[in-house]
Structures are given as structure tokens and as C-alpha cells.
Amino acid sequence: MTPKKITVPVLRARKGKGPRIAMLTAYDATMSRLYDEAGVDVLLVGDSLGMVVQGQPHTLGVTLEEIAYHGRAVARGASRAHLVGDMPFMSFQVSADESVRNAGYLLKHGAFEAVKLEGGVDVAEHVRRIVAAGIPVMGHVGLTPQSVHAMGGFRVQGKTDDAAQRILADAKALESAGAYAIVLEGIPSDLARKITLAVDVPTIGIGAGVGCDGQVLVSYDMLGMFRDIRPKFVKRYGEHGDAIVASVARYVSEVQAGDFPGPEHSFGEVQVKPAAEATGQAALPSAGGGYGPADS
Ligand code: KIV
């Protein structure tokens, strides 16, 4: 039986009831197929791709076209998961009109089903306009990586009473503007729990403790593939970076020693069929498909 497609109403119905929403970032079709098969509910093409795919120190250089490009790839790999595209820095801050146009671009050219954007009170009117255009919006408050320079680095937010009140107000403004879910990033657990109780839409935490309606992680972090930093809130579910280095090092040494390829990886002599010789037709390629010959 085909598993039930995860949609905006399916996610909203889980508020307060569960099961908790499991969300991961994805950037290509090979990985999104694996995450989808594993049962991930929401796949986000995050602007974290600037750091973990492009090797930049922050997310600010990522473009709308790049998010759309990765979105098309992710969509080809996933059939069940709900697909969300991150609106990059300066694609939604300038005006409501530009925000609607750019959110529409991501749905048209990125195969997304929703967009995510950072900010609260300041962008609430833009969220309202995007939602009015029929585009579901996921909010994102607390530690908002696109404000890295304003925050003076990637720091936990909402530690004073005033700062906590502002983040709560941001979340409520997004809810009133029509956001269907809100990412809470890098805030104390008690604040995340308070926000989760205060809004009627699911909250999805990252570095926000145990009281949220769901969780999100950068997939390369939880798989142990992005090893530059190791934030406290990341649990590594595998050391796949180490596994890749070990596999590739074995390949390198086998190639250097002449142990790979062996006869079992080599094609035999070409057998020209008499009928093809007689008619002058070329022998048909095998039906293996793919990007190389399937047999000898
Ligand atoms: O860009 C991203 O990957 C994100 C998630 C970490 C929430 O915004």
C-alpha cells in the first residue's frame, strides 16, 4: 500500500496529539529517497545548503534559484514527505509584493508544497500576503541564521525576559498571519514549551528542547557527515562521515595496488552475433538501462 502523503492538514492535525513531526533537511534525490523511505514527515531544502553543500561560513549567499534547483532534485526522490523550500536571505524582507512573487517562484520552479521564512512581527504582513496567495508558510523564530551578523554569531536567543517575550510575540504574529507551523530554533526549552502551548499550530524545534510538536535537524549533522562543528543539540545517529572516509580510502589503496577492478568487475570479449553480421545491423544494447552497460 502506498503510504499516505503528508500534507499541511495532516501536519496541523498532529498539533498537541502527535505523533510528533519528524523533519530533516535534504538537498538531492538520492538522499531524499532514503529519508522518505525511512518515514521522515517533512523534507526541507534549507538554506543550510550554503554551509553543508556549498562550504560557505553562513547561509547568506544562497539564492532563490539554488533552493529551487535542489527542490526539484529532492522532489524526484520523495513521494510521501511534505516538501518545504527555505526562502533565502533578501528574498522576502524587502516588500510583501516581492515576497509573494519569490514564494510563488519556489512553488513553480522548485516543486515545493510550502515555503519557510525567518522572522516574526517584522515579516508578519509578508506572511499574510503569501498565505493569501494560496502558498502555505512555515515560520521560523528564535535563532534565525540569516541574522547571524545582527546576533553576533549563532547564539541561543531568548535568554532574558524581554527577549523571551519578543520571541513569543513573533510566534503569535506568525500564527495570526496564517503560518501553518513554526520552527523554534536555539531557545531555552521552557520558552519553547510556553510558545508551543500558546499557539494552535505545530512547533518544530531545533535546539529548543523536548516540549515542541516536532523536531528538525540538518541531515548531514545527524548523520555525522558535516563534521566542522558539533552543536550540543545535535544527536548523531551515525558516523557516516567516518564510514565514507574509510570506504574511499580503501578504494584509493585498492586502485593504487591494482586490486580493483578484478575480473568480476570486468567485461568479457564482445560476441558478434551472426545474424547481425549478415544483415549489417549493429547488435542492440542490453536492456539494463542506467548509465553504463549492465552485463558483459
Ligand atoms: O536552513 C535550514 O536547514 C533550517 C533548519 C535548520 C530549520 O532552517
PDB file of C-alpha atoms and ligand atoms in Angstrom:
ATOM      1  CA  MET A   1       0.000   0.000   0.000  1.00  0.00           C
ATOM      2  CA  THR A   2       1.293   3.489  -0.846  1.00  0.00           C
ATOM      3  CA  PRO A   3       1.955   5.413   2.384  1.00  0.00           C
ATOM      4  CA  LYS A   4      -0.293   8.416   2.992  1.00  0.00           C
ATOM      5  CA  LYS A   5       1.110  11.655   1.574  1.00  0.00           C
ATOM      6  CA  ILE A   6       1.949  14.194   4.289  1.00  0.00           C
ATOM      7  CA  THR A   7       0.126  17.463   3.663  1.00  0.00           C
ATOM      8  CA  VAL A   8      -0.452  20.732   5.517  1.00  0.00           C
ATOM      9  CA  PRO A   9      -3.779  19.491   7.046  1.00  0.00           C
ATOM     10  CA  VAL A  10      -2.119  16.219   8.130  1.00  0.00           C
ATOM     11  CA  LEU A  11       0.598  18.186   9.951  1.00  0.00           C
ATOM     12  CA  ARG A  12      -1.845  20.635  11.536  1.00  0.00           C
ATOM     13  CA  ALA A  13      -3.977  17.747  12.819  1.00  0.00           C
ATOM     14  CA  ARG A  14      -1.000  16.440  14.771  1.00  0.00           C
ATOM     15  CA  LYS A  15      -0.862  19.574  16.978  1.00  0.00           C
ATOM     16  CA  GLY A  16      -0.989  18.531  20.610  1.00  0.00           C
ATOM     17  CA  LYS A  17      -1.984  14.959  19.628  1.00  0.00           C
ATOM     18  CA  GLY A  18       1.064  13.559  17.881  1.00  0.00           C
ATOM     19  CA  PRO A  19       2.712  11.614  16.521  1.00  0.00           C
ATOM     20  CA  ARG A  20       5.420  14.253  16.741  1.00  0.00           C
ATOM     21  CA  ILE A  21       6.572  15.625  13.404  1.00  0.00           C
ATOM     22  CA  ALA A  22       9.977  14.340  12.207  1.00  0.00           C
ATOM     23  CA  MET A  23      11.572  16.811   9.804  1.00  0.00           C
ATOM     24  CA  LEU A  24      15.034  16.774   8.162  1.00  0.00           C
ATOM     25  CA  THR A  25      16.848  18.863   5.598  1.00  0.00           C
ATOM     26  CA  ALA A  26      17.523  17.318   2.184  1.00  0.00           C
ATOM     27  CA  TYR A  27      19.425  18.562  -0.835  1.00  0.00           C
ATOM     28  CA  ASP A  28      19.387  15.822  -3.508  1.00  0.00           C
ATOM     29  CA  ALA A  29      17.307  12.960  -4.889  1.00  0.00           C
ATOM     30  CA  THR A  30      19.471  10.076  -3.660  1.00  0.00           C
ATOM     31  CA  MET A  31      19.278  11.184  -0.038  1.00  0.00           C
ATOM     32  CA  SER A  32      15.637  12.324  -0.165  1.00  0.00           C
ATOM     33  CA  ARG A  33      14.655   8.855  -1.425  1.00  0.00           C
ATOM     34  CA  LEU A  34      16.375   7.301   1.615  1.00  0.00           C
ATOM     35  CA  TYR A  35      14.835   9.784   4.080  1.00  0.00           C
ATOM     36  CA  ASP A  36      11.384   9.296   2.540  1.00  0.00           C
ATOM     37  CA  GLU A  37      11.722   5.510   2.797  1.00  0.00           C
ATOM     38  CA  ALA A  38      12.720   5.928   6.474  1.00  0.00           C
ATOM     39  CA  GLY A  39       9.449   7.779   7.155  1.00  0.00           C
ATOM     40  CA  VAL A  40      10.562  11.410   7.527  1.00  0.00           C
ATOM     41  CA  ASP A  41       7.420  13.575   7.531  1.00  0.00           C
ATOM     42  CA  VAL A  42       8.833  16.854   6.226  1.00  0.00           C
ATOM     43  CA  LEU A  43      11.832  17.443   3.949  1.00  0.00           C
ATOM     44  CA  LEU A  44      13.207  20.973   3.986  1.00  0.00           C
ATOM     45  CA  VAL A  45      15.578  22.298   1.363  1.00  0.00           C
ATOM     46  CA  GLY A  46      17.139  24.628   3.905  1.00  0.00           C
ATOM     47  CA  ASP A  47      19.447  27.499   3.141  1.00  0.00           C
ATOM     48  CA  SER A  48      21.802  25.498   5.389  1.00  0.00           C
ATOM     49  CA  LEU A  49      22.834  24.154   1.984  1.00  0.00           C
ATOM     50  CA  GLY A  50      25.082  27.224   1.828  1.00  0.00           C
ATOM     51  CA  MET A  51      27.127  25.723   4.655  1.00  0.00           C
ATOM     52  CA  VAL A  52      26.849  21.940   4.306  1.00  0.00           C
ATOM     53  CA  VAL A  53      26.715  21.682   0.485  1.00  0.00           C
ATOM     54  CA  GLN A  54      28.492  24.837  -0.732  1.00  0.00           C
ATOM     55  CA  GLY A  55      31.029  25.139   2.104  1.00  0.00           C
ATOM     56  CA  GLN A  56      30.245  28.772   2.951  1.00  0.00           C
ATOM     57  CA  PRO A  57      30.605  30.082   6.536  1.00  0.00           C
ATOM     58  CA  HIS A  58      26.918  31.089   6.734  1.00  0.00           C
ATOM     59  CA  THR A  59      23.664  30.938   4.777  1.00  0.00           C
ATOM     60  CA  LEU A  60      23.543  34.480   3.374  1.00  0.00           C
ATOM     61  CA  GLY A  61      24.855  33.771  -0.140  1.00  0.00           C
ATOM     62  CA  VAL A  62      22.210  31.189  -1.077  1.00  0.00           C
ATOM     63  CA  THR A  63      19.937  32.219  -3.951  1.00  0.00           C
ATOM     64  CA  LEU A  64      16.316  31.507  -4.810  1.00  0.00           C
ATOM     65  CA  GLU A  65      17.442  29.653  -7.951  1.00  0.00           C
ATOM     66  CA  GLU A  66      19.698  27.372  -5.887  1.00  0.00           C
ATOM     67  CA  ILE A  67      16.862  26.493  -3.483  1.00  0.00           C
ATOM     68  CA  ALA A  68      14.623  25.732  -6.493  1.00  0.00           C
ATOM     69  CA  TYR A  69      17.316  23.608  -8.173  1.00  0.00           C
ATOM     70  CA  HIS A  70      17.774  21.450  -5.059  1.00  0.00           C
ATOM     71  CA  GLY A  71      13.997  21.345  -4.565  1.00  0.00           C
ATOM     72  CA  ARG A  72      13.455  19.739  -7.965  1.00  0.00           C
ATOM     73  CA  ALA A  73      16.059  17.096  -7.127  1.00  0.00           C
ATOM     74  CA  VAL A  74      14.577  16.381  -3.684  1.00  0.00           C
ATOM     75  CA  ALA A  75      11.061  16.132  -5.140  1.00  0.00           C
ATOM     76  CA  ARG A  76      12.207  13.441  -7.584  1.00  0.00           C
ATOM     77  CA  GLY A  77      13.337  11.269  -4.668  1.00  0.00           C
ATOM     78  CA  ALA A  78      10.396  11.706  -2.292  1.00  0.00           C
ATOM     79  CA  SER A  79       6.811  10.544  -2.624  1.00  0.00           C
ATOM     80  CA  ARG A  80       5.384  10.699   0.922  1.00  0.00           C
ATOM     81  CA  ALA A  81       7.146  13.571   2.680  1.00  0.00           C
ATOM     82  CA  HIS A  82       5.831  17.140   2.681  1.00  0.00           C
ATOM     83  CA  LEU A  83       8.306  19.360   0.779  1.00  0.00           C
ATOM     84  CA  VAL A  84       9.305  22.790   2.096  1.00  0.00           C
ATOM     85  CA  GLY A  85      11.626  25.337   0.461  1.00  0.00           C
ATOM     86  CA  ASP A  86      13.533  27.896   2.515  1.00  0.00           C
ATOM     87  CA  MET A  87      13.216  31.494   1.360  1.00  0.00           C
ATOM     88  CA  PRO A  88      16.799  32.775   1.194  1.00  0.00           C
ATOM     89  CA  PHE A  89      18.164  35.991   2.682  1.00  0.00           C
ATOM     90  CA  MET A  90      16.685  39.090   0.987  1.00  0.00           C
ATOM     91  CA  SER A  91      14.033  37.148  -0.931  1.00  0.00           C
ATOM     92  CA  PHE A  92      11.203  38.123   1.476  1.00  0.00           C
ATOM     93  CA  GLN A  93      12.402  41.093   3.547  1.00  0.00           C
ATOM     94  CA  VAL A  94      12.023  43.966   1.062  1.00  0.00           C
ATOM     95  CA  SER A  95       8.301  44.073   0.365  1.00  0.00           C
ATOM     96  CA  ALA A  96       5.146  41.969   0.506  1.00  0.00           C
ATOM     97  CA  ASP A  97       4.884  42.000  -3.312  1.00  0.00           C
ATOM     98  CA  GLU A  98       8.409  40.672  -3.743  1.00  0.00           C
ATOM     99  CA  SER A  99       7.816  38.051  -1.051  1.00  0.00           C
ATOM    100  CA  VAL A 100       4.700  36.738  -2.809  1.00  0.00           C
ATOM    101  CA  ARG A 101       6.497  36.653  -6.176  1.00  0.00           C
ATOM    102  CA  ASN A 102       9.510  34.823  -4.727  1.00  0.00           C
ATOM    103  CA  ALA A 103       7.439  32.326  -2.740  1.00  0.00           C
ATOM    104  CA  GLY A 104       5.493  31.635  -5.957  1.00  0.00           C
ATOM    105  CA  TYR A 105       8.785  31.114  -7.824  1.00  0.00           C
ATOM    106  CA  LEU A 106       9.746  28.367  -5.346  1.00  0.00           C
ATOM    107  CA  LEU A 107       6.452  26.532  -5.822  1.00  0.00           C
ATOM    108  CA  LYS A 108       6.557  26.901  -9.607  1.00  0.00           C
ATOM    109  CA  HIS A 109      10.223  26.086 -10.175  1.00  0.00           C
ATOM    110  CA  GLY A 110      11.228  24.163  -7.062  1.00  0.00           C
ATOM    111  CA  ALA A 111       8.359  21.641  -6.822  1.00  0.00           C
ATOM    112  CA  PHE A 112       7.738  22.668  -3.198  1.00  0.00           C
ATOM    113  CA  GLU A 113       4.438  22.433  -1.327  1.00  0.00           C
ATOM    114  CA  ALA A 114       5.227  25.229   1.146  1.00  0.00           C
ATOM    115  CA  VAL A 115       7.876  27.818   1.947  1.00  0.00           C
ATOM    116  CA  LYS A 116       9.675  28.624   5.194  1.00  0.00           C
ATOM    117  CA  LEU A 117      10.934  32.048   6.174  1.00  0.00           C
ATOM    118  CA  GLU A 118      12.751  33.538   9.157  1.00  0.00           C
ATOM    119  CA  GLY A 119      11.360  36.325  11.337  1.00  0.00           C
ATOM    120  CA  GLY A 120       8.223  37.232  13.261  1.00  0.00           C
ATOM    121  CA  VAL A 121       6.460  40.545  13.845  1.00  0.00           C
ATOM    122  CA  ASP A 122       8.585  42.307  11.195  1.00  0.00           C
ATOM    123  CA  VAL A 123       7.607  39.939   8.385  1.00  0.00           C
ATOM    124  CA  ALA A 124       4.087  39.013   9.533  1.00  0.00           C
ATOM    125  CA  GLU A 125       2.402  41.171   6.868  1.00  0.00           C
ATOM    126  CA  HIS A 126       4.509  39.470   4.166  1.00  0.00           C
ATOM    127  CA  VAL A 127       3.483  36.064   5.526  1.00  0.00           C
ATOM    128  CA  ARG A 128      -0.172  37.103   5.438  1.00  0.00           C
ATOM    129  CA  ARG A 129       0.137  38.101   1.755  1.00  0.00           C
ATOM    130  CA  ILE A 130       1.943  34.877   0.784  1.00  0.00           C
ATOM    131  CA  VAL A 131      -0.705  32.796   2.570  1.00  0.00           C
ATOM    132  CA  ALA A 132      -3.438  34.830   0.825  1.00  0.00           C
ATOM    133  CA  ALA A 133      -1.884  33.787  -2.483  1.00  0.00           C
ATOM    134  CA  GLY A 134      -2.522  30.139  -1.551  1.00  0.00           C
ATOM    135  CA  ILE A 135       1.032  29.329  -0.522  1.00  0.00           C
ATOM    136  CA  PRO A 136       1.466  27.631   2.887  1.00  0.00           C
ATOM    137  CA  VAL A 137       4.098  29.310   5.074  1.00  0.00           C
ATOM    138  CA  MET A 138       6.182  27.749   7.842  1.00  0.00           C
ATOM    139  CA  GLY A 139       7.603  30.383  10.217  1.00  0.00           C
ATOM    140  CA  HIS A 140      10.999  30.323  11.917  1.00  0.00           C
ATOM    141  CA  VAL A 141      11.788  32.294  15.109  1.00  0.00           C
ATOM    142  CA  GLY A 142      14.437  32.413  17.839  1.00  0.00           C
ATOM    143  CA  LEU A 143      17.922  31.845  16.459  1.00  0.00           C
ATOM    144  CA  THR A 144      17.433  32.937  12.870  1.00  0.00           C
ATOM    145  CA  PRO A 145      20.687  32.147  10.998  1.00  0.00           C
ATOM    146  CA  GLN A 146      20.103  34.831   8.327  1.00  0.00           C
ATOM    147  CA  SER A 147      20.568  37.411  11.141  1.00  0.00           C
ATOM    148  CA  VAL A 148      23.980  35.979  12.063  1.00  0.00           C
ATOM    149  CA  HIS A 149      25.671  39.404  11.928  1.00  0.00           C
ATOM    150  CA  ALA A 150      22.968  41.135  13.967  1.00  0.00           C
ATOM    151  CA  MET A 151      23.139  38.356  16.600  1.00  0.00           C
ATOM    152  CA  GLY A 152      26.970  38.419  16.688  1.00  0.00           C
ATOM    153  CA  GLY A 153      27.166  34.714  15.775  1.00  0.00           C
ATOM    154  CA  PHE A 154      24.966  31.639  16.068  1.00  0.00           C
ATOM    155  CA  ARG A 155      23.867  32.189  19.685  1.00  0.00           C
ATOM    156  CA  VAL A 156      20.996  30.896  21.798  1.00  0.00           C
ATOM    157  CA  GLN A 157      18.220  33.536  21.821  1.00  0.00           C
ATOM    158  CA  GLY A 158      15.500  34.450  24.329  1.00  0.00           C
ATOM    159  CA  LYS A 159      17.594  34.175  27.481  1.00  0.00           C
ATOM    160  CA  THR A 160      16.289  37.374  29.119  1.00  0.00           C
ATOM    161  CA  ASP A 161      12.677  38.026  29.973  1.00  0.00           C
ATOM    162  CA  ASP A 162      12.362  40.775  27.350  1.00  0.00           C
ATOM    163  CA  ALA A 163      13.959  38.669  24.625  1.00  0.00           C
ATOM    164  CA  ALA A 164      11.703  35.721  25.508  1.00  0.00           C
ATOM    165  CA  GLN A 165       8.596  37.980  25.307  1.00  0.00           C
ATOM    166  CA  ARG A 166       9.694  39.210  21.874  1.00  0.00           C
ATOM    167  CA  ILE A 167      10.083  35.664  20.547  1.00  0.00           C
ATOM    168  CA  LEU A 168       6.668  34.709  21.939  1.00  0.00           C
ATOM    169  CA  ALA A 169       5.200  37.786  20.205  1.00  0.00           C
ATOM    170  CA  ASP A 170       6.950  36.759  16.964  1.00  0.00           C
ATOM    171  CA  ALA A 171       5.407  33.285  17.106  1.00  0.00           C
ATOM    172  CA  LYS A 172       1.939  34.685  17.806  1.00  0.00           C
ATOM    173  CA  ALA A 173       2.267  37.194  14.953  1.00  0.00           C
ATOM    174  CA  LEU A 174       3.130  34.358  12.561  1.00  0.00           C
ATOM    175  CA  GLU A 175       0.174  32.316  13.753  1.00  0.00           C
ATOM    176  CA  SER A 176      -2.177  35.300  13.248  1.00  0.00           C
ATOM    177  CA  ALA A 177      -0.721  35.850   9.771  1.00  0.00           C
ATOM    178  CA  GLY A 178      -1.680  32.288   8.815  1.00  0.00           C
ATOM    179  CA  ALA A 179       1.546  30.275   9.212  1.00  0.00           C
ATOM    180  CA  TYR A 180       0.710  26.539   9.437  1.00  0.00           C
ATOM    181  CA  ALA A 181       3.753  25.596  11.544  1.00  0.00           C
ATOM    182  CA  ILE A 182       6.637  27.400  13.259  1.00  0.00           C
ATOM    183  CA  VAL A 183      10.271  26.340  13.638  1.00  0.00           C
ATOM    184  CA  LEU A 184      11.677  27.293  17.061  1.00  0.00           C
ATOM    185  CA  GLU A 185      15.463  27.394  16.852  1.00  0.00           C
ATOM    186  CA  GLY A 186      18.075  27.861  19.580  1.00  0.00           C
ATOM    187  CA  ILE A 187      15.908  28.947  22.509  1.00  0.00           C
ATOM    188  CA  PRO A 188      15.590  27.670  26.105  1.00  0.00           C
ATOM    189  CA  SER A 189      13.278  24.645  26.491  1.00  0.00           C
ATOM    190  CA  ASP A 190      10.873  26.367  28.869  1.00  0.00           C
ATOM    191  CA  LEU A 191      10.315  29.189  26.369  1.00  0.00           C
ATOM    192  CA  ALA A 192       9.742  26.665  23.544  1.00  0.00           C
ATOM    193  CA  ARG A 193       7.212  24.817  25.708  1.00  0.00           C
ATOM    194  CA  LYS A 194       5.435  28.099  26.534  1.00  0.00           C
ATOM    195  CA  ILE A 195       5.221  29.044  22.834  1.00  0.00           C
ATOM    196  CA  THR A 196       4.006  25.540  21.942  1.00  0.00           C
ATOM    197  CA  LEU A 197       1.156  25.917  24.438  1.00  0.00           C
ATOM    198  CA  ALA A 198       0.395  29.469  23.293  1.00  0.00           C
ATOM    199  CA  VAL A 199      -0.084  28.767  19.567  1.00  0.00           C
ATOM    200  CA  ASP A 200      -2.547  26.497  17.775  1.00  0.00           C
ATOM    201  CA  VAL A 201      -0.130  25.425  15.048  1.00  0.00           C
ATOM    202  CA  PRO A 202       2.607  22.794  15.395  1.00  0.00           C
ATOM    203  CA  THR A 203       6.002  23.978  16.637  1.00  0.00           C
ATOM    204  CA  ILE A 204       9.070  22.220  15.293  1.00  0.00           C
ATOM    205  CA  GLY A 205      12.155  22.536  17.480  1.00  0.00           C
ATOM    206  CA  ILE A 206      15.858  22.584  16.730  1.00  0.00           C
ATOM    207  CA  GLY A 207      17.927  23.227  19.826  1.00  0.00           C
ATOM    208  CA  ALA A 208      14.658  24.075  21.606  1.00  0.00           C
ATOM    209  CA  GLY A 209      14.250  21.124  23.964  1.00  0.00           C
ATOM    210  CA  VAL A 210      11.606  18.475  24.424  1.00  0.00           C
ATOM    211  CA  GLY A 211       8.353  20.465  24.544  1.00  0.00           C
ATOM    212  CA  CYS A 212       7.737  21.022  20.813  1.00  0.00           C
ATOM    213  CA  ASP A 213       5.299  19.277  18.461  1.00  0.00           C
ATOM    214  CA  GLY A 214       8.140  18.085  16.237  1.00  0.00           C
ATOM    215  CA  GLN A 215      11.871  18.221  15.640  1.00  0.00           C
ATOM    216  CA  VAL A 216      14.109  19.198  12.744  1.00  0.00           C
ATOM    217  CA  LEU A 217      17.835  18.664  12.214  1.00  0.00           C
ATOM    218  CA  VAL A 218      20.244  19.327   9.381  1.00  0.00           C
ATOM    219  CA  SER A 219      20.519  15.803   7.953  1.00  0.00           C
ATOM    220  CA  TYR A 220      24.287  15.959   7.391  1.00  0.00           C
ATOM    221  CA  ASP A 221      24.721  16.872  11.088  1.00  0.00           C
ATOM    222  CA  MET A 222      22.690  13.943  12.442  1.00  0.00           C
ATOM    223  CA  LEU A 223      24.353  11.539  10.010  1.00  0.00           C
ATOM    224  CA  GLY A 224      27.820  12.657  11.149  1.00  0.00           C
ATOM    225  CA  MET A 225      28.756  13.881   7.662  1.00  0.00           C
ATOM    226  CA  PHE A 226      29.209  17.594   8.416  1.00  0.00           C
ATOM    227  CA  ARG A 227      31.986  17.494  10.975  1.00  0.00           C
ATOM    228  CA  ASP A 228      33.157  21.145  11.084  1.00  0.00           C
ATOM    229  CA  ILE A 229      31.020  21.931  14.132  1.00  0.00           C
ATOM    230  CA  ARG A 230      29.281  19.755  16.715  1.00  0.00           C
ATOM    231  CA  PRO A 231      26.470  21.733  18.363  1.00  0.00           C
ATOM    232  CA  LYS A 232      25.099  20.424  21.686  1.00  0.00           C
ATOM    233  CA  PHE A 233      21.575  19.994  20.287  1.00  0.00           C
ATOM    234  CA  VAL A 234      22.651  17.621  17.523  1.00  0.00           C
ATOM    235  CA  LYS A 235      22.401  13.924  18.224  1.00  0.00           C
ATOM    236  CA  ARG A 236      24.464  11.900  15.803  1.00  0.00           C
ATOM    237  CA  TYR A 237      22.534   8.853  14.666  1.00  0.00           C
ATOM    238  CA  GLY A 238      25.506   7.542  12.699  1.00  0.00           C
ATOM    239  CA  GLU A 239      29.117   8.325  11.915  1.00  0.00           C
ATOM    240  CA  HIS A 240      28.649   8.226   8.157  1.00  0.00           C
ATOM    241  CA  GLY A 241      31.412  10.785   7.568  1.00  0.00           C
ATOM    242  CA  ASP A 242      33.906   8.323   9.096  1.00  0.00           C
ATOM    243  CA  ALA A 243      32.329   5.455   7.135  1.00  0.00           C
ATOM    244  CA  ILE A 244      32.707   7.388   3.843  1.00  0.00           C
ATOM    245  CA  VAL A 245      36.339   8.283   4.552  1.00  0.00           C
ATOM    246  CA  ALA A 246      37.119   4.608   5.366  1.00  0.00           C
ATOM    247  CA  SER A 247      35.359   3.299   2.210  1.00  0.00           C
ATOM    248  CA  VAL A 248      37.002   5.844  -0.078  1.00  0.00           C
ATOM    249  CA  ALA A 249      40.454   5.251   1.470  1.00  0.00           C
ATOM    250  CA  ARG A 250      40.032   1.505   0.786  1.00  0.00           C
ATOM    251  CA  TYR A 251      39.068   2.274  -2.834  1.00  0.00           C
ATOM    252  CA  VAL A 252      42.131   4.518  -3.239  1.00  0.00           C
ATOM    253  CA  SER A 253      44.516   1.893  -1.885  1.00  0.00           C
ATOM    254  CA  GLU A 254      42.958  -0.912  -3.990  1.00  0.00           C
ATOM    255  CA  VAL A 255      43.208   1.185  -7.169  1.00  0.00           C
ATOM    256  CA  GLN A 256      46.810   2.085  -6.349  1.00  0.00           C
ATOM    257  CA  ALA A 257      47.694  -1.563  -5.644  1.00  0.00           C
ATOM    258  CA  GLY A 258      45.928  -2.823  -8.785  1.00  0.00           C
ATOM    259  CA  ASP A 259      43.425  -4.862  -6.715  1.00  0.00           C
ATOM    260  CA  PHE A 260      40.422  -3.032  -8.179  1.00  0.00           C
ATOM    261  CA  PRO A 261      38.955  -3.710 -10.676  1.00  0.00           C
ATOM    262  CA  GLY A 262      39.160  -7.512 -10.528  1.00  0.00           C
ATOM    263  CA  PRO A 263      37.927  -9.949 -13.187  1.00  0.00           C
ATOM    264  CA  GLU A 264      34.472  -9.931 -11.533  1.00  0.00           C
ATOM    265  CA  HIS A 265      34.130  -6.205 -12.350  1.00  0.00           C
ATOM    266  CA  SER A 266      35.358  -6.572 -15.946  1.00  0.00           C
ATOM    267  CA  PHE A 267      33.510  -7.235 -19.220  1.00  0.00           C
ATOM    268  CA  GLY A 268      34.397 -10.239 -21.376  1.00  0.00           C
ATOM    269  CA  GLU A 269      35.126 -10.267 -25.084  1.00  0.00           C
ATOM    270  CA  VAL A 270      32.406  -8.871 -27.383  1.00  0.00           C
ATOM    271  CA  GLN A 271      30.456 -11.697 -29.084  1.00  0.00           C
ATOM    272  CA  VAL A 272      29.241 -10.531 -32.509  1.00  0.00           C
ATOM    273  CA  LYS A 273      26.021 -12.370 -33.376  1.00  0.00           C
ATOM    274  CA  PRO A 274      25.998 -13.980 -36.849  1.00  0.00           C
ATOM    275  CA  ALA A 275      22.543 -12.551 -37.691  1.00  0.00           C
ATOM    276  CA  ALA A 276      23.715  -9.034 -37.020  1.00  0.00           C
ATOM    277  CA  GLU A 277      26.790  -9.691 -39.139  1.00  0.00           C
ATOM    278  CA  ALA A 278      24.662 -10.996 -42.024  1.00  0.00           C
ATOM    279  CA  THR A 279      22.181  -8.086 -42.026  1.00  0.00           C
ATOM    280  CA  GLY A 280      24.780  -5.481 -41.294  1.00  0.00           C
ATOM    281  CA  GLN A 281      22.743  -4.349 -38.188  1.00  0.00           C
ATOM    282  CA  ALA A 282      24.569  -3.300 -35.069  1.00  0.00           C
ATOM    283  CA  ALA A 283      23.930  -5.531 -32.018  1.00  0.00           C
ATOM    284  CA  LEU A 284      21.321  -3.914 -29.738  1.00  0.00           C
ATOM    285  CA  PRO A 285      22.500  -2.687 -26.355  1.00  0.00           C
ATOM    286  CA  SER A 286      21.373  -4.759 -23.350  1.00  0.00           C
ATOM    287  CA  ALA A 287      18.134  -3.784 -21.627  1.00  0.00           C
ATOM    288  CA  GLY A 288      19.933  -2.982 -18.364  1.00  0.00           C
ATOM    289  CA  GLY A 289      19.374   0.782 -18.609  1.00  0.00           C
ATOM    290  CA  GLY A 290      21.213   3.052 -16.175  1.00  0.00           C
ATOM    291  CA  TYR A 291      24.331   4.935 -17.085  1.00  0.00           C
ATOM    292  CA  GLY A 292      26.589   2.020 -18.058  1.00  0.00           C
ATOM    293  CA  PRO A 293      26.418  -1.426 -19.620  1.00  0.00           C
ATOM    294  CA  ALA A 294      24.542  -3.882 -17.389  1.00  0.00           C
ATOM    295  CA  ASP A 295      26.308  -7.090 -18.413  1.00  0.00           C
ATOM    296  CA  SER A 296      29.163  -8.484 -20.440  1.00  0.00           C
TER     297      SER A 296
HETATM  298  O1  KIV B   1      18.280  26.035   6.714  1.00  0.00           O
HETATM  299  C1  KIV B   1      17.954  25.104   7.457  1.00  0.00           C
HETATM  300  O2  KIV B   1      18.396  23.972   7.313  1.00  0.00           O
HETATM  301  C2  KIV B   1      16.994  25.398   8.517  1.00  0.00           C
HETATM  302  C3  KIV B   1      16.700  24.325   9.513  1.00  0.00           C
HETATM  303  C4  KIV B   1      17.861  24.030  10.356  1.00  0.00           C
HETATM  304  C5  KIV B   1      15.498  24.638  10.319  1.00  0.00           C
HETATM  305  O3  KIV B   1      16.460  26.463   8.554  1.00  0.00           O
END
